[in-house]
Coordinates of C-alpha atoms and ligand atoms in Angstrom, one line a residue:
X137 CA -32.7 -120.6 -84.6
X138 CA -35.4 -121.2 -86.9
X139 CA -34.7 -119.6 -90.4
X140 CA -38.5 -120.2 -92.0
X141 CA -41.5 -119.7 -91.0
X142 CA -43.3 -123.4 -91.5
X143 CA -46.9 -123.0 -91.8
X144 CA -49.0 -125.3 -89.5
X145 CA -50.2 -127.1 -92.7
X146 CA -52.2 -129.1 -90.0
X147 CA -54.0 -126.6 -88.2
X148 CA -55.3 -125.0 -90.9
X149 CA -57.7 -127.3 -92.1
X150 CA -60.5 -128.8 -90.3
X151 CA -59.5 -131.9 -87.6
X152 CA -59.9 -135.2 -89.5
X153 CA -61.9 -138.6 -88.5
X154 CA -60.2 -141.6 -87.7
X155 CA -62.0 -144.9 -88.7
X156 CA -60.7 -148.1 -88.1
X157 CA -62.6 -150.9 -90.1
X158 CA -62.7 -154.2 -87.8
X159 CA -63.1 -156.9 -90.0
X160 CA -59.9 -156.0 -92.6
X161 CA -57.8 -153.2 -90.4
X162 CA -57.7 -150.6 -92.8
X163 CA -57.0 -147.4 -91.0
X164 CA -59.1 -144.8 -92.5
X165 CA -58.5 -140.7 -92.2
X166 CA -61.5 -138.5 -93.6
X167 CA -63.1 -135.4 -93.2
X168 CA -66.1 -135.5 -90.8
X169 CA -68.4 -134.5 -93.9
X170 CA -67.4 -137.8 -95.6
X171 CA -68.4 -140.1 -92.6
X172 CA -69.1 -143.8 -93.6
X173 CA -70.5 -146.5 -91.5
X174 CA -68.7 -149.2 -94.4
X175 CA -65.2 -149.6 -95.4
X176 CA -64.6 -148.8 -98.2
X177 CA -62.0 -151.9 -99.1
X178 CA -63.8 -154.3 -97.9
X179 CA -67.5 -152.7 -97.5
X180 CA -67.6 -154.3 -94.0
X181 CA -69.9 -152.5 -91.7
X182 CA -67.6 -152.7 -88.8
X183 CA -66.2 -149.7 -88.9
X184 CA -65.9 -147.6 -85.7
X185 CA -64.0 -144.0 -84.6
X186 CA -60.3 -144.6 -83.2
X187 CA -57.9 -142.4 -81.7
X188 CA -54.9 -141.5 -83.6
X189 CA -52.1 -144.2 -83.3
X190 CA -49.1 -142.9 -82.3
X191 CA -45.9 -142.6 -84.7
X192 CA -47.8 -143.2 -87.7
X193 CA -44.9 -141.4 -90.3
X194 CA -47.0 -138.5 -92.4
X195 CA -47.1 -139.1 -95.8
X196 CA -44.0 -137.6 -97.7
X197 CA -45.5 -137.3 -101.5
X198 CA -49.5 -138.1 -103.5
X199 CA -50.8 -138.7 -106.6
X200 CA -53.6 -137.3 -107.3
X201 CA -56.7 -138.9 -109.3
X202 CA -57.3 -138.3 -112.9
X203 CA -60.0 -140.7 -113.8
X204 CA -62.7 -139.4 -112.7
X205 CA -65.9 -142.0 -110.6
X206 CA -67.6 -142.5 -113.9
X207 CA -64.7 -143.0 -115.9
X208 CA -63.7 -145.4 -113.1
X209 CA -67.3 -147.3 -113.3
X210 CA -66.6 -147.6 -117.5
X211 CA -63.8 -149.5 -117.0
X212 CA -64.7 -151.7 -114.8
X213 CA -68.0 -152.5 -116.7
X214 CA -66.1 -153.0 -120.0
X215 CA -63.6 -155.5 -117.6
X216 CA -66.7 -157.0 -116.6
X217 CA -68.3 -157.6 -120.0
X218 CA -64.6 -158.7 -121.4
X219 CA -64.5 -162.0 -118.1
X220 CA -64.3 -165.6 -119.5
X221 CA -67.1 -167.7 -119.8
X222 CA -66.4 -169.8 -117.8
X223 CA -66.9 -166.7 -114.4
X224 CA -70.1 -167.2 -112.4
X225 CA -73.0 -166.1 -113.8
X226 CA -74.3 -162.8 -113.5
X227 CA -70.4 -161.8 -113.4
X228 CA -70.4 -160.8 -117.1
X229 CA -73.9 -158.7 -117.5
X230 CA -73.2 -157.2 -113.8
X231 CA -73.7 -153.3 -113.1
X232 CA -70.6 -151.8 -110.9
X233 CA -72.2 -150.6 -107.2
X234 CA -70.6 -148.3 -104.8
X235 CA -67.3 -146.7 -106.0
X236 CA -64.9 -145.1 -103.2
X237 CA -61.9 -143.2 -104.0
X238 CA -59.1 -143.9 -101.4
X239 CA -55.7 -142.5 -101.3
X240 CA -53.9 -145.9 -100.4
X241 CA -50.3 -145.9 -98.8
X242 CA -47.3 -147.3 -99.9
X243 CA -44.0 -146.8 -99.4
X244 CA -41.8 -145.7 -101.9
X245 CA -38.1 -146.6 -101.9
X246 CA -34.9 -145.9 -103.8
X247 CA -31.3 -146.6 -102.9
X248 CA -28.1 -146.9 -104.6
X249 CA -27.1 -150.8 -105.6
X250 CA -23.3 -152.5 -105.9
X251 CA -23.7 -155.4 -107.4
X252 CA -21.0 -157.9 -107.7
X253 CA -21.8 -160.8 -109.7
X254 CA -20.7 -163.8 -111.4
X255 CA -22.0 -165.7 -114.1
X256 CA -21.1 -167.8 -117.1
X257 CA -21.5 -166.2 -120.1
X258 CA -21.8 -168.9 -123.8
X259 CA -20.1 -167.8 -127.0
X260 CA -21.6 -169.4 -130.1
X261 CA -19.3 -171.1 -133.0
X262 CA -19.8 -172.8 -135.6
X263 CA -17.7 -176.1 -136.9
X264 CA -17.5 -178.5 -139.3
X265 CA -18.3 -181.9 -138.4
X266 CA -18.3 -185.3 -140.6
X267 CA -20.4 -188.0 -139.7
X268 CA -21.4 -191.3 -141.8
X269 CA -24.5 -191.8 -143.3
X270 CA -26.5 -194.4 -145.5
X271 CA -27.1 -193.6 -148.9
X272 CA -28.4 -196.2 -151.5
X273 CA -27.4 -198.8 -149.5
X274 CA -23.6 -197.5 -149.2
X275 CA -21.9 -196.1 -145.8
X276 CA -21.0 -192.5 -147.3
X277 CA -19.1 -189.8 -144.9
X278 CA -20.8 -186.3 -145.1
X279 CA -19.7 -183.2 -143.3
X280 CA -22.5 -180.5 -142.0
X281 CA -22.1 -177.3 -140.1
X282 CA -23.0 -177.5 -136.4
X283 CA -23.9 -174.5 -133.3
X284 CA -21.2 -175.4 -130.6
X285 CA -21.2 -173.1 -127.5
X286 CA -17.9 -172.6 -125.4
X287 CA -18.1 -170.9 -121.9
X288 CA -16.4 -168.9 -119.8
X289 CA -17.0 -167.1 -116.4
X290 CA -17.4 -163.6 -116.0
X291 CA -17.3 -161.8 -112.7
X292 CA -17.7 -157.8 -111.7
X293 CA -19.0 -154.9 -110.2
X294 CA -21.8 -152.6 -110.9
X295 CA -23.6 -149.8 -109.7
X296 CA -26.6 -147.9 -110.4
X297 CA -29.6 -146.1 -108.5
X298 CA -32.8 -148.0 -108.5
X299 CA -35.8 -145.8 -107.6
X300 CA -39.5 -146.0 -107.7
X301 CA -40.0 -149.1 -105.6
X302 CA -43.5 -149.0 -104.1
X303 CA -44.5 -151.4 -101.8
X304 CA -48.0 -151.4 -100.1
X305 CA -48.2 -150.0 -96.1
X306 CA -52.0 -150.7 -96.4
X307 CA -54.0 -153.5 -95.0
X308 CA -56.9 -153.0 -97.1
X309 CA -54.9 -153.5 -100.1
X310 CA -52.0 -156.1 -100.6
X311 CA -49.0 -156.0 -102.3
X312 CA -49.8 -158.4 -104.8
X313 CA -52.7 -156.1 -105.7
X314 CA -50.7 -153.3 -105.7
X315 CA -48.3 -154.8 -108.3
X316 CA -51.0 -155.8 -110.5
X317 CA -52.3 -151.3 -110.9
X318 CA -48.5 -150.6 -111.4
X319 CA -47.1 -148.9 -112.8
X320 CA -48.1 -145.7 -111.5
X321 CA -46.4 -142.3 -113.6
X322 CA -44.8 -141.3 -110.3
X323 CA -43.0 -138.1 -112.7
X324 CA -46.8 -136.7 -111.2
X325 CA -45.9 -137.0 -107.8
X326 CA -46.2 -133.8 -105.5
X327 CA -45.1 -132.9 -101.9
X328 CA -48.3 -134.0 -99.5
X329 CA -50.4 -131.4 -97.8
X330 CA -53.6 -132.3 -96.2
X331 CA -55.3 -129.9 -98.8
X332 CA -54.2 -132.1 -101.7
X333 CA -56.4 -135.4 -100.3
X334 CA -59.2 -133.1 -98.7
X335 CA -62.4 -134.2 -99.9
X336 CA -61.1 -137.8 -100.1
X337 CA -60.5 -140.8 -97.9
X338 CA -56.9 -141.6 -97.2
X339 CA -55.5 -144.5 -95.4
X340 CA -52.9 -144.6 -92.5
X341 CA -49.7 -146.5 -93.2
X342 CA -50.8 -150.0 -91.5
X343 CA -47.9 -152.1 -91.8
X344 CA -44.6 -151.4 -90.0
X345 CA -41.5 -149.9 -91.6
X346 CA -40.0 -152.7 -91.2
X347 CA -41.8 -154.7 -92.8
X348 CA -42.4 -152.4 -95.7
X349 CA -38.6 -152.1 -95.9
X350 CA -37.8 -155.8 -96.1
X351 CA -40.7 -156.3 -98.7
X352 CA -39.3 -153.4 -100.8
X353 CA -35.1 -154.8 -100.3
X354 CA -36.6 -158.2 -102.1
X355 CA -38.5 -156.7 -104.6
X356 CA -35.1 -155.1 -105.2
X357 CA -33.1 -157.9 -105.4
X358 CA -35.1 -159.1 -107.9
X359 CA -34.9 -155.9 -110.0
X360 CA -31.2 -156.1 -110.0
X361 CA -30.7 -159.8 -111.3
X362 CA -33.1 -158.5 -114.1
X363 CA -31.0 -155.8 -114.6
X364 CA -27.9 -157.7 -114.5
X365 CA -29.2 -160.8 -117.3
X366 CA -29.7 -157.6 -119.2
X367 CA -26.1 -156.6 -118.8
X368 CA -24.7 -160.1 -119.5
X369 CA -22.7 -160.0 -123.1
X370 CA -22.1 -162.8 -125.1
X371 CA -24.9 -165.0 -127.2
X372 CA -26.1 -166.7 -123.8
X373 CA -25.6 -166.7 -119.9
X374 CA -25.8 -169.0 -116.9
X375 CA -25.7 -169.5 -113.6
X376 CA -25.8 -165.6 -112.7
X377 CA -25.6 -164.6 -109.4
X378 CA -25.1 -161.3 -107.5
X379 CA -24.0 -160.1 -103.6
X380 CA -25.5 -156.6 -104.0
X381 CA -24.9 -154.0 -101.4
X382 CA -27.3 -151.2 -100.4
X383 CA -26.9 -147.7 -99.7
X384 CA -28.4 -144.7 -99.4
X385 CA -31.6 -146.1 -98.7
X386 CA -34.9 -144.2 -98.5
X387 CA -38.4 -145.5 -97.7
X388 CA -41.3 -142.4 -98.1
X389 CA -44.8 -142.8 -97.2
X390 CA -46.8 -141.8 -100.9
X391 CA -50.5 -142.1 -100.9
X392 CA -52.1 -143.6 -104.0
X393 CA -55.0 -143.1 -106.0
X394 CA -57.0 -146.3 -106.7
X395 CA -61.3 -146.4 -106.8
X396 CA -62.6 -149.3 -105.0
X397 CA -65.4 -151.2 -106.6
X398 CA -68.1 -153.8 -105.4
X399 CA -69.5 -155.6 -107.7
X400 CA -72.9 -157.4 -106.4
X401 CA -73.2 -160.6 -109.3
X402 CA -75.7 -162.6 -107.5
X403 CA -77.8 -162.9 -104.7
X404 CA -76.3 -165.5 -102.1
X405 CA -72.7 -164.2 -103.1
X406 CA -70.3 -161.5 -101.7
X407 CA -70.0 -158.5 -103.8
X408 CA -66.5 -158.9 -106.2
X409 CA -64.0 -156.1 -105.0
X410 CA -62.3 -154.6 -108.3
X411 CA -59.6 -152.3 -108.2
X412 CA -58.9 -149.4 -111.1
X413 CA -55.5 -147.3 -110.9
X414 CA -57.2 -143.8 -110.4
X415 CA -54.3 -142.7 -112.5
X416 CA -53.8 -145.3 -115.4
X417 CA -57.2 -146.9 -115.0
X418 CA -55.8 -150.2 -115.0
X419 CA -58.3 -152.3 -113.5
X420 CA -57.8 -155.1 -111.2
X421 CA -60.4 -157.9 -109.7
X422 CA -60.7 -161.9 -109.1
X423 CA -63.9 -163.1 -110.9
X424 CA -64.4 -166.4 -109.4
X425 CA -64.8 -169.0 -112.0
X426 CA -68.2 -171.5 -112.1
X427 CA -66.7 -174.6 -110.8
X428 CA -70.7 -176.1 -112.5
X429 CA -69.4 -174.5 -115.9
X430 CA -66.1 -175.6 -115.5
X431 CA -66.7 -178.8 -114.7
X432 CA -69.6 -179.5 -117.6
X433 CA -66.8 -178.3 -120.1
X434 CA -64.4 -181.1 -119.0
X435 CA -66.9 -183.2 -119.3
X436 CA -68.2 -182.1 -122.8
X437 CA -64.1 -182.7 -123.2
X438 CA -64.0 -186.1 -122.0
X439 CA -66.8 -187.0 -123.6
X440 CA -65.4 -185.9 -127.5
X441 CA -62.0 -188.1 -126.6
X442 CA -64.5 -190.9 -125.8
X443 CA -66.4 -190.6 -128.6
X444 CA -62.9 -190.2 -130.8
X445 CA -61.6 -193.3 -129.6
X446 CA -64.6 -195.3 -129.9
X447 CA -64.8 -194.0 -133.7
X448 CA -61.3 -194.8 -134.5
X449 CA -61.8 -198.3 -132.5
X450 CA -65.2 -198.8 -134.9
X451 CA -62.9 -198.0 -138.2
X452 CA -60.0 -200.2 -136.9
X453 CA -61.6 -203.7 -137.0
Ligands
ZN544 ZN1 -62.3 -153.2 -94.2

């Protein structure tokens, strides 16, 4: 017996495009109104209509935007003007292009960790110790105060929830990108209707649960031996280790707000994708460095050594 009434959330707003882009994977979900013939991750034109795949999981919670498209282009212009020297050229004085808003998917995952661990925590002490010495000619015996360290091992048990893992389900960005927008306030997180990404472009989760939840189960166990160094007493540890158990495991599909920028810095070069955190505008991009400007500066480098050493050489004879 049903007790609510659940609203077909779906079927009250308009059926949504389905894009897939060819050349990166990136499955794209927009409103027909907002129709692109380029992805907008990798600004590929290959981008033709799909048909829905089938048990893609809906997304659970979003986050929406608040920078704003022009607030997004400022940053990245002032990232742009703030790149080394030693970037291409054309990097530094180059005007932002096309901005997309996409709401990417991840996954976000929380669970409850046992840890047991061992390790083998240092206690600090001080001592007196003599030793001889020459003074004047004469063998004299001093005493001084020295650091000694004694350890001992520690073993035990902890718990505690770990929450806001996010781990990317998109194709069009990866992981490693991900990580470097983080951290996302996820404290602005609400449940997802289609309402709260209309007018945007959203991706489909592209990369299997499973995968998502092995990716997210490392990151963990990676969190925890942080947590646990942070636990250790004593003036030093070593040799920490943990055998951490998992439960109550949860993986939600989240969509993300991040702008998508190309960059165009020279003629005969592929426009430089740069990422900005539609929430924090943290901004994220690879400017290729000059391997011409790097390469005059180590020899500019070489050259002052050579000239050094030929100088001291000179003074020496
Ligand atoms: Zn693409």
């Amino acid at each position: 017996m049903a007790l609510g009434h659940e609203e077909p959330a779906a079927a009250l707003t308009e059926p949504r495009l389905r894009l897939g882009c060819q050349s990166c994977g990136a499955m794209l979900v927009l409103e027909p109104s907002l129709r692109t013939t380029r992805c907008p991750y990798c600004a590929a034109p290959s981008v033709v209509e799909r048909p829905p795949t089938p048990g893609v999981p809906e997304p659970r919670f979003a986050l929406g935007f608040s920078l704003n498209h022009a607030a997004a282009r400022e940053k990245v212009s002032h990232w742009l003007r703030s790149r080394s020297r030693f970037c291409r050229s054309g990097i530094r004085d180059a005007q932002p292009g096309d901005v997309h808003g996409v709401y990417v998917p991840a996954y976000l995952y929380s669970a409850l960790a046992t840890s047991r661990f061992q390790a083998s925590i240092g206690e600090n002490y001080q001592e007196q110790e003599r030793y001889t010495t020459t003074e004047n000619g004469k063998t004299v015996t001093r005493t001084r105060t020295v650091t000694r360290t004694e350890w001992r091992p520690l073993s035990g048990q902890v718990s505690g929830y770990v929450a806001d893992v996010l781990v990317t389900a998109s194709n069009g960005l990866h992981n490693d990108e991900l990580e470097a927008l983080e951290p996302f306030d996820l404290r602005g997180l609400a449940r997802y209707t289609p309402a709260l990404v209309s007018g945007w472009v959203a991706e489909e989760p592209t990369l299997t649960f499973e995968a998502c939840l092995e990716k997210a189960r490392e990151e963990v166990s990676g969190r925890l031996l942080d947590k646990l160094a942070a636990l250790m007493p004593g003036d030093s540890h070593r040799e920490l280790s943990h055998d951490s158990h998992l439960d109550w495991e949860s993986l939600d599909v989240c969509l993300l707000p991040v702008w998508v920028l190309a960059v165009r810095y020279a003629q005969d070069a592929e426009p430089l994708r740069v990422l900005v955190n539609g929430q924090t505008g943290e901004v994220h991009g690879d400017a290729p460095l000059s391997v011409w400007k790097v390469a005059a500066a180590v020899v500019v480098g070489l050259l002052v050594v050579l000239g050094l050493w030929l100088f001291l050489q000179g003074g020496g004879r």
